PDB file of C-alpha atoms and ligand atoms in Angstrom:
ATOM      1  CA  UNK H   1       3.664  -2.684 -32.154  1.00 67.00           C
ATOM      2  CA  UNK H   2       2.054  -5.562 -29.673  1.00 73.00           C
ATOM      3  CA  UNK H   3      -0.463  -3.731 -27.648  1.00 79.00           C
ATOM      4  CA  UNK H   4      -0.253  -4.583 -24.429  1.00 91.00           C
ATOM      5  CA  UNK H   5      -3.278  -7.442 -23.357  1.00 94.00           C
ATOM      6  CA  UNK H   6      -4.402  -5.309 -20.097  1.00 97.00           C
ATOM      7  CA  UNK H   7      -4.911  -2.389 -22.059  1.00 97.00           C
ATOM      8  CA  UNK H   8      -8.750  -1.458 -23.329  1.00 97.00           C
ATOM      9  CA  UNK H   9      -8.584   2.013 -24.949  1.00 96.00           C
ATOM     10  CA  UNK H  10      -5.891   3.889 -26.450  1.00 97.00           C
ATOM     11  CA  UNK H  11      -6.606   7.569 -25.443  1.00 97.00           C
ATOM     12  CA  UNK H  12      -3.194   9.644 -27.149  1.00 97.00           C
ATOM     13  CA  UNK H  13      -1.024   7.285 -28.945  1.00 97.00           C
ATOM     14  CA  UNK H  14       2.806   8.175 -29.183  1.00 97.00           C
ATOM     15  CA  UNK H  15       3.034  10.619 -31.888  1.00 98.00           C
ATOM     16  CA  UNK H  16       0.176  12.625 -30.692  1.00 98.00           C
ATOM     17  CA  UNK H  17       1.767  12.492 -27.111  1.00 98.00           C
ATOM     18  CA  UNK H  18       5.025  13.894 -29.114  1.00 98.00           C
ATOM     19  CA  UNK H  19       3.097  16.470 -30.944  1.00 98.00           C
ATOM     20  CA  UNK H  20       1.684  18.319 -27.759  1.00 98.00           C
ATOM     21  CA  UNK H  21       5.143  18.104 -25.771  1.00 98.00           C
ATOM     22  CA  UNK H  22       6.592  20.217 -29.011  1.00 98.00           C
ATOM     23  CA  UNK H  23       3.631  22.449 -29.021  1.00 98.00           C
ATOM     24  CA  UNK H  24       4.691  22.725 -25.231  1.00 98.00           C
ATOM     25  CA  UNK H  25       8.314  23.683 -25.749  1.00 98.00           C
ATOM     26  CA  UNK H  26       7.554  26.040 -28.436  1.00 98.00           C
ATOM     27  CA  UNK H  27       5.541  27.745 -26.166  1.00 98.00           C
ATOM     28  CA  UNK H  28       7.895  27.736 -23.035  1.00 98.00           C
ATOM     29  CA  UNK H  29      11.086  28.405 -25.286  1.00 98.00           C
ATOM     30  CA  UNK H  30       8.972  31.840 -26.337  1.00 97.00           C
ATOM     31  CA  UNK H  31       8.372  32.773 -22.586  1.00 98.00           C
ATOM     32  CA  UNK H  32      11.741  31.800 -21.334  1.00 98.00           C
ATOM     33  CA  UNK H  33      13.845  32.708 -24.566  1.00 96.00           C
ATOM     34  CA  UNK H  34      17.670  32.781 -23.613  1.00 95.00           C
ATOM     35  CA  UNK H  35      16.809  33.074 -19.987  1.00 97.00           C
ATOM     36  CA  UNK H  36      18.210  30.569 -17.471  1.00 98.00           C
ATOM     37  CA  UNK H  37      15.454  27.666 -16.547  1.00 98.00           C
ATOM     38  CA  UNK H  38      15.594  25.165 -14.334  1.00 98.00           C
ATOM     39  CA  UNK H  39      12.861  22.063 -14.722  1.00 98.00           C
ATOM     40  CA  UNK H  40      11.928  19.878 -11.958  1.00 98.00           C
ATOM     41  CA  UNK H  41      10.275  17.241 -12.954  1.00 98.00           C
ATOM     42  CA  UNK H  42       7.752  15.204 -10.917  1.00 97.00           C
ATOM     43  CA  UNK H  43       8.736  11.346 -10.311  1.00 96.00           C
ATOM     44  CA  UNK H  44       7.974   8.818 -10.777  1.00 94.00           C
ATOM     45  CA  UNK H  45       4.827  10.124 -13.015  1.00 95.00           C
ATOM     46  CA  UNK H  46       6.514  13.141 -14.829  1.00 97.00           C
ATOM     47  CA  UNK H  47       9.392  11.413 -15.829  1.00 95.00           C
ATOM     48  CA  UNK H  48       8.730  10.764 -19.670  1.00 97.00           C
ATOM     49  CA  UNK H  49       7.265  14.191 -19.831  1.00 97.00           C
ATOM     50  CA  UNK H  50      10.056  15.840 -18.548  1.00 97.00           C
ATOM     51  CA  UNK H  51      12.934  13.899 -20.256  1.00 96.00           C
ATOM     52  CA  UNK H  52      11.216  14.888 -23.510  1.00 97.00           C
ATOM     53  CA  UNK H  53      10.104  18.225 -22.516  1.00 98.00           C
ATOM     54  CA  UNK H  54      13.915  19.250 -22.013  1.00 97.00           C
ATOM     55  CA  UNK H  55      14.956  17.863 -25.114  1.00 96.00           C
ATOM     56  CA  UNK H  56      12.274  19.448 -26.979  1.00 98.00           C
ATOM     57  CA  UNK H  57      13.574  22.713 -25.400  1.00 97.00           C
ATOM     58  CA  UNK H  58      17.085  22.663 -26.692  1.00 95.00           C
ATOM     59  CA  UNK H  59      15.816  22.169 -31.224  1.00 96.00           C
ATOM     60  CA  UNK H  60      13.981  24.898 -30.339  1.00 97.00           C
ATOM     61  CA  UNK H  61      15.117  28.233 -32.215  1.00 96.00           C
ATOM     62  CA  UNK H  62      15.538  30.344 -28.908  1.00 96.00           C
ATOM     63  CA  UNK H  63      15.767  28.092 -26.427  1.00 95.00           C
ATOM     64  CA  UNK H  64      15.504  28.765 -22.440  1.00 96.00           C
ATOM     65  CA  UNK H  65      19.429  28.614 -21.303  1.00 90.00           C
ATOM     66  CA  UNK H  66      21.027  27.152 -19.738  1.00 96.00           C
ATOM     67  CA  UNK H  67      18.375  24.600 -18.550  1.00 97.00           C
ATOM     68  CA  UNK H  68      19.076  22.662 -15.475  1.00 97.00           C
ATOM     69  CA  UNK H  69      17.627  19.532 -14.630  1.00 97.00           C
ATOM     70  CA  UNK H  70      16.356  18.241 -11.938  1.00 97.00           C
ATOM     71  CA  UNK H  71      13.729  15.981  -9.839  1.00 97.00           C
ATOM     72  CA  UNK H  72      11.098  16.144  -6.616  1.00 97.00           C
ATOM     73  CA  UNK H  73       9.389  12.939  -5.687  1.00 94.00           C
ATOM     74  CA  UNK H  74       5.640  13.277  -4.731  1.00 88.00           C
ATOM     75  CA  UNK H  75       3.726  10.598  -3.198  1.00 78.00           C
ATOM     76  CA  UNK H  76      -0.271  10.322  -2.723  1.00 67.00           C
ATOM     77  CA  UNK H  77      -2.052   7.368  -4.173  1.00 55.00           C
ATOM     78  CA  UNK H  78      -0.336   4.549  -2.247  1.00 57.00           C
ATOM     79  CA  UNK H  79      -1.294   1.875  -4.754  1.00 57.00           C
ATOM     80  CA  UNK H  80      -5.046   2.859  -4.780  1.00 62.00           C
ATOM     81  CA  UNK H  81      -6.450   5.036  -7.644  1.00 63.00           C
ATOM     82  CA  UNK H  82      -8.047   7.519  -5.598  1.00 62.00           C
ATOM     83  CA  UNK H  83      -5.955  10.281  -4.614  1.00 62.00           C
ATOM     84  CA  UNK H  84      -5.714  10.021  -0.506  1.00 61.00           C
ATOM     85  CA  UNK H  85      -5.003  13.703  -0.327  1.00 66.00           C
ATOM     86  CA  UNK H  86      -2.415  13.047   2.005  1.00 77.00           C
ATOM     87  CA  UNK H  87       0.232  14.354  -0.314  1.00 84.00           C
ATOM     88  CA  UNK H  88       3.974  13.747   1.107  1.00 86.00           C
ATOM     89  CA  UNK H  89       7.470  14.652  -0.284  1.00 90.00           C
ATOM     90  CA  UNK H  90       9.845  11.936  -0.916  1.00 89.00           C
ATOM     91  CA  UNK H  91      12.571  13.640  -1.967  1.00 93.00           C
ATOM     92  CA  UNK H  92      13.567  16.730  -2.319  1.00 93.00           C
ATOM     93  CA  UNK H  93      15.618  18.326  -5.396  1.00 94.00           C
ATOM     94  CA  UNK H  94      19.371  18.404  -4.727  1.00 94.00           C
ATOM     95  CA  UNK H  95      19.203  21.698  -7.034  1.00 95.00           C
ATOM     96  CA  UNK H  96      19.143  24.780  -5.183  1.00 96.00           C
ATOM     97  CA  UNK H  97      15.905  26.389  -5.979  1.00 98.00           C
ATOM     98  CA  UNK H  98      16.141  30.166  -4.786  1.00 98.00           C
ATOM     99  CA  UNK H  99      16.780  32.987  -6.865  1.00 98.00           C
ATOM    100  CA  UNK H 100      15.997  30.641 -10.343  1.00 98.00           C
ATOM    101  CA  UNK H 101      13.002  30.701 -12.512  1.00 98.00           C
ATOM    102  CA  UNK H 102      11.631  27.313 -11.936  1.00 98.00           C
ATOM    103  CA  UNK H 103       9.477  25.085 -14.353  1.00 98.00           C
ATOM    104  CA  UNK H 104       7.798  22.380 -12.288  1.00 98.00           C
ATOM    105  CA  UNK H 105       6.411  19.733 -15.285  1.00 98.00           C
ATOM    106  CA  UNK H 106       3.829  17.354 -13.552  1.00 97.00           C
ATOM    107  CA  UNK H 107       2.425  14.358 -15.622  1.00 97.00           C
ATOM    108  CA  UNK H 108      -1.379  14.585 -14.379  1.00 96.00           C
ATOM    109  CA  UNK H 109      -2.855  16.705 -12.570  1.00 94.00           C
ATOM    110  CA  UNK H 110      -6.326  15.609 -10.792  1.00 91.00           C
ATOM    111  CA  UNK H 111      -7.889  16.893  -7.381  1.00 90.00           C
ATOM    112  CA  UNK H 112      -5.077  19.427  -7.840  1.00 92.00           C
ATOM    113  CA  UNK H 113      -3.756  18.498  -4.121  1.00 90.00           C
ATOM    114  CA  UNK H 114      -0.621  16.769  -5.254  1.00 91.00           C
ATOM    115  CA  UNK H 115       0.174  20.161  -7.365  1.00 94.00           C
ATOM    116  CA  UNK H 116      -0.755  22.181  -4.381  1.00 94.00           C
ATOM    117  CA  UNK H 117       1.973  21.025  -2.291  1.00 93.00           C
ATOM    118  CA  UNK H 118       4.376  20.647  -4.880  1.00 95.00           C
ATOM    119  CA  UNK H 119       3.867  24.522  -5.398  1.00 97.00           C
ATOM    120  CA  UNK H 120       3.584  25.254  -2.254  1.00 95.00           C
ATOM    121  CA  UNK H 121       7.317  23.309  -1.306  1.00 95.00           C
ATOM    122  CA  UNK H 122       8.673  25.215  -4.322  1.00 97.00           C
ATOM    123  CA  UNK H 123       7.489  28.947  -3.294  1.00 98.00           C
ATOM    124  CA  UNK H 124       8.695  28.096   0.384  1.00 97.00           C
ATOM    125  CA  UNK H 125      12.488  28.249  -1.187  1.00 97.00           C
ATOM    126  CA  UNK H 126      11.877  31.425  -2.813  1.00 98.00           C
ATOM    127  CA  UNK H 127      12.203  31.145  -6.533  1.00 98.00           C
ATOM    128  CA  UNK H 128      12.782  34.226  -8.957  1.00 98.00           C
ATOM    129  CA  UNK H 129       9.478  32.680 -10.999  1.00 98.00           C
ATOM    130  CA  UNK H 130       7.584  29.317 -10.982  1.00 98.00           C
ATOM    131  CA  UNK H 131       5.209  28.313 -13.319  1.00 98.00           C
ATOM    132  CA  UNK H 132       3.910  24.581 -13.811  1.00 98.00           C
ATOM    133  CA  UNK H 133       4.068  22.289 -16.699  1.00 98.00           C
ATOM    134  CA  UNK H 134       1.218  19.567 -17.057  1.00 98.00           C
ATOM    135  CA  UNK H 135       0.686  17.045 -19.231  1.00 98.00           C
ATOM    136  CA  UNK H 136      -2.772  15.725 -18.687  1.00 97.00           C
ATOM    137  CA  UNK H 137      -5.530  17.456 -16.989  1.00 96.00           C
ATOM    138  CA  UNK H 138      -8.738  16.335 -15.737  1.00 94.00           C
ATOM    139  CA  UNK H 139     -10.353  19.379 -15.281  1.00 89.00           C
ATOM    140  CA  UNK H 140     -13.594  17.754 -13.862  1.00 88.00           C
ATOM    141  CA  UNK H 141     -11.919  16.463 -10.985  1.00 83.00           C
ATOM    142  CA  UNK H 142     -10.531  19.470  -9.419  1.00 87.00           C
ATOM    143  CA  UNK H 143     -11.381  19.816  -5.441  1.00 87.00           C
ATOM    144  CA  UNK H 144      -7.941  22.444  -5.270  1.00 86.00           C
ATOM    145  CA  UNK H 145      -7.638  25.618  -6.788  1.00 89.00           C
ATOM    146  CA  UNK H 146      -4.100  25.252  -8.390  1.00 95.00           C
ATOM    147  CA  UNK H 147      -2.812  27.475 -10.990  1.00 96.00           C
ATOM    148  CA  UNK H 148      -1.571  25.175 -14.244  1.00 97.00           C
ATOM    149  CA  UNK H 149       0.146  27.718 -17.077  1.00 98.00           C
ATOM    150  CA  UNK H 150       1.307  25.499 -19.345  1.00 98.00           C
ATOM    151  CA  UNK H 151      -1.952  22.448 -20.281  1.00 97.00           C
ATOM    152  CA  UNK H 152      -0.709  19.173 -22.901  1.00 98.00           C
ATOM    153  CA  UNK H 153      -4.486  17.349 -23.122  1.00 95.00           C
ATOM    154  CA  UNK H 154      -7.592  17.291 -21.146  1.00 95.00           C
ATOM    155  CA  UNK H 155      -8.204  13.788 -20.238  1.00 95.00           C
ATOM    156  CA  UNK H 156     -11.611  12.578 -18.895  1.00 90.00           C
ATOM    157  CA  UNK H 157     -12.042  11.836 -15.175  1.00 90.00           C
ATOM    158  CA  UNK H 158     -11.141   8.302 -15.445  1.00 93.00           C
ATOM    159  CA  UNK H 159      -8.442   6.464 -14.484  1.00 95.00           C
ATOM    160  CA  UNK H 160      -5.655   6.226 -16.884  1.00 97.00           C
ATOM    161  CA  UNK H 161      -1.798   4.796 -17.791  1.00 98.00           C
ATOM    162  CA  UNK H 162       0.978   4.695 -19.755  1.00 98.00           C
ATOM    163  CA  UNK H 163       4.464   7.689 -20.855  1.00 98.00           C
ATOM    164  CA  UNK H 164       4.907   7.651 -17.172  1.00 98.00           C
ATOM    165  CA  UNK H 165       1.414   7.300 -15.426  1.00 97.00           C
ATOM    166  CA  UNK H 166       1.465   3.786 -13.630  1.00 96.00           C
ATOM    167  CA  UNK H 167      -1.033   1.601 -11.860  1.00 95.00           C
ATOM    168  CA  UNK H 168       0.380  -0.226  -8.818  1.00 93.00           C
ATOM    169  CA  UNK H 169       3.825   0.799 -10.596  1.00 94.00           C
ATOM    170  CA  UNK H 170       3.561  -1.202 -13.306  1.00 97.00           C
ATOM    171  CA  UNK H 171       2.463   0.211 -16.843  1.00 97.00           C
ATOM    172  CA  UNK H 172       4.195   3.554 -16.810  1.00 97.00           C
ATOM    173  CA  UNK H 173       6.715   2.283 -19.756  1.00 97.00           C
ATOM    174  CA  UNK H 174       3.752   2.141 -21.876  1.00 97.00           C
ATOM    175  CA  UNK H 175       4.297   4.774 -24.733  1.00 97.00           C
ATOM    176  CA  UNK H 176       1.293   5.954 -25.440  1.00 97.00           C
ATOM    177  CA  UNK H 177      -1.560   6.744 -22.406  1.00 98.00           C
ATOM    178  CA  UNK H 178      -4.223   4.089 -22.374  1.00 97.00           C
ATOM    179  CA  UNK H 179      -7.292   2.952 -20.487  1.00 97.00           C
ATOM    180  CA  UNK H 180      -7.072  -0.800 -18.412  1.00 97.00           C
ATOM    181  CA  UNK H 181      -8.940  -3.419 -18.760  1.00 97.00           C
ATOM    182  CA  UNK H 182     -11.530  -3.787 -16.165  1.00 95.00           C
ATOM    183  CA  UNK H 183      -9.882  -6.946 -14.828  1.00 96.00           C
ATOM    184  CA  UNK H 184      -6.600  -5.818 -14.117  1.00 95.00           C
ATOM    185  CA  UNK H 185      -8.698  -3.746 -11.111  1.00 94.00           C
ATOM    186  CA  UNK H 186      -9.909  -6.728  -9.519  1.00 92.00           C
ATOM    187  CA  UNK H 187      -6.744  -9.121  -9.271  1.00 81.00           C
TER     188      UNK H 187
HETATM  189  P1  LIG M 205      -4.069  14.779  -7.441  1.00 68.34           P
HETATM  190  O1  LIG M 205      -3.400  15.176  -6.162  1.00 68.34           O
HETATM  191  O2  LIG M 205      -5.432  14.185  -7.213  1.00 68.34           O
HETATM  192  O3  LIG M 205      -4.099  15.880  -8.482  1.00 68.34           O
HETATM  193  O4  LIG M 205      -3.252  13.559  -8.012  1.00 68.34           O
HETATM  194  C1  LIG M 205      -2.148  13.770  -8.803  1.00 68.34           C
HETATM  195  C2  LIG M 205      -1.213  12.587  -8.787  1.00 68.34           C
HETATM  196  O5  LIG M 205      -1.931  11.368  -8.801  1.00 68.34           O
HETATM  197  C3  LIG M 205      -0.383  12.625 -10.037  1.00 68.34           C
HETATM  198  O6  LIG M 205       0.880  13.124  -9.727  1.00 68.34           O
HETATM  199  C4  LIG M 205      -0.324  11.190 -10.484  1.00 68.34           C
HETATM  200  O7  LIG M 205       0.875  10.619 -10.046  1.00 68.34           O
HETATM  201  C5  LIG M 205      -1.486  10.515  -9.816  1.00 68.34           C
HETATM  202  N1  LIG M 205      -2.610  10.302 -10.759  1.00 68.34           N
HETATM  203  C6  LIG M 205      -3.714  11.072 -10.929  1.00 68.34           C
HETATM  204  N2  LIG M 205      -4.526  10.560 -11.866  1.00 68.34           N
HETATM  205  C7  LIG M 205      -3.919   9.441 -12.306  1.00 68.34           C
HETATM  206  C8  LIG M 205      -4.262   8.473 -13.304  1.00 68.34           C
HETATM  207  O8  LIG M 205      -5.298   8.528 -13.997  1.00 68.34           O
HETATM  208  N3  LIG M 205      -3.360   7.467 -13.482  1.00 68.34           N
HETATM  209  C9  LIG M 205      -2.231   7.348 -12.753  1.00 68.34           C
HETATM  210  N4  LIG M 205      -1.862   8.241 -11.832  1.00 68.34           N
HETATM  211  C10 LIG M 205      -2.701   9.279 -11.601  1.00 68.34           C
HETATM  212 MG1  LIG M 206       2.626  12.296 -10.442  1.00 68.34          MG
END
């Protein structure tokens, strides 16, 4: 494969990205076994994760069913890579949320504020569970107190890219989750 020129560090290349999401499912499909789940995935960020979170659910022996699928848009960077804390809901799910065990699957989770809400908006609409799927963590950056139950990889507190995570948008096709170049920061 071409690596891409802006890119500095690989940090979990595809298949090890595809290992953890199975590890994941195998988990969540034991927890959830023939019980009705739906996931709500967080865009833009969570979008690989989820896709192949919910796929990875279904080849598994006793999976969660039937598994509905839906989407909540977060936004709180606004093109910067420091989290502004000022966390705001795009768009809401067009799945009704009450009365279902929910499975929200976030791709990062950093200062923990983002999550917060995103709990927070979920709980409001009184669900019959909710637990929270996330990919990455950066444990070391943590300012909120936000309860994760199901962890892929600890990341370092850096800034990173790639299966969904995107600086100024761009980058989040990237399959694997990398570290930029320092140049791509200044231009
Ligand atoms: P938090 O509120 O600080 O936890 O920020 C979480 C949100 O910021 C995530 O949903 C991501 O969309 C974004 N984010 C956090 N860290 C990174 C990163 O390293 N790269 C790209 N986006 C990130
Ligand atoms: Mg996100």
């Amino acid at each position: 494969m071409k690596r891409e020129p802006a890119v500095e560090r690989v940090i979990f290349s595809a298949p090890e990205i595809r290992e953890t999401i199975g590890q994941l499912a195998r988990t969540i499909a034991r927890d959830y076994a023939g019980q009705p789940l739906l996931v709500l995935g967080v865009l833009k960020g969570a979008l690989y994760a989820c896709v192949d979170l919910a796929r990875a659910l279904a080849v598994q022996p006793e999976p969660p069913g039937p598994i509905e699928l839906d989407f909540i848009t977060a936004s709180s960077y606004g093109g910067s890579t420091v989290s502004s804390g000022n966390v705001r809901i795009a768009c809401e799910p067009q799945t009704g949320i009450a009365g279902k065990n929910v499975l929200l699957v976030e791709d990062v989770v950093d200062g923990g504020l983002t999550l917060a809400r995103l709990q927070a908006f979920v709980q409001e609409r009184r669900p019959a569970s909710l637990r929270t799927c996330v990919l990455f963590d950066k444990p070391s950056a943590r300012m909120a107190d936000v309860p994760v139950d199901y962890r892929g990889h600890a990341v370092p507190d850096q800034f990173v890219v790639g299966y969904g995570l995107d600086y100024q948008e761009s980058y989040r096709n990237l399959p694997y989750l990398a570290q930029l170049r320092s140049w791509v920061f200044s231009q």
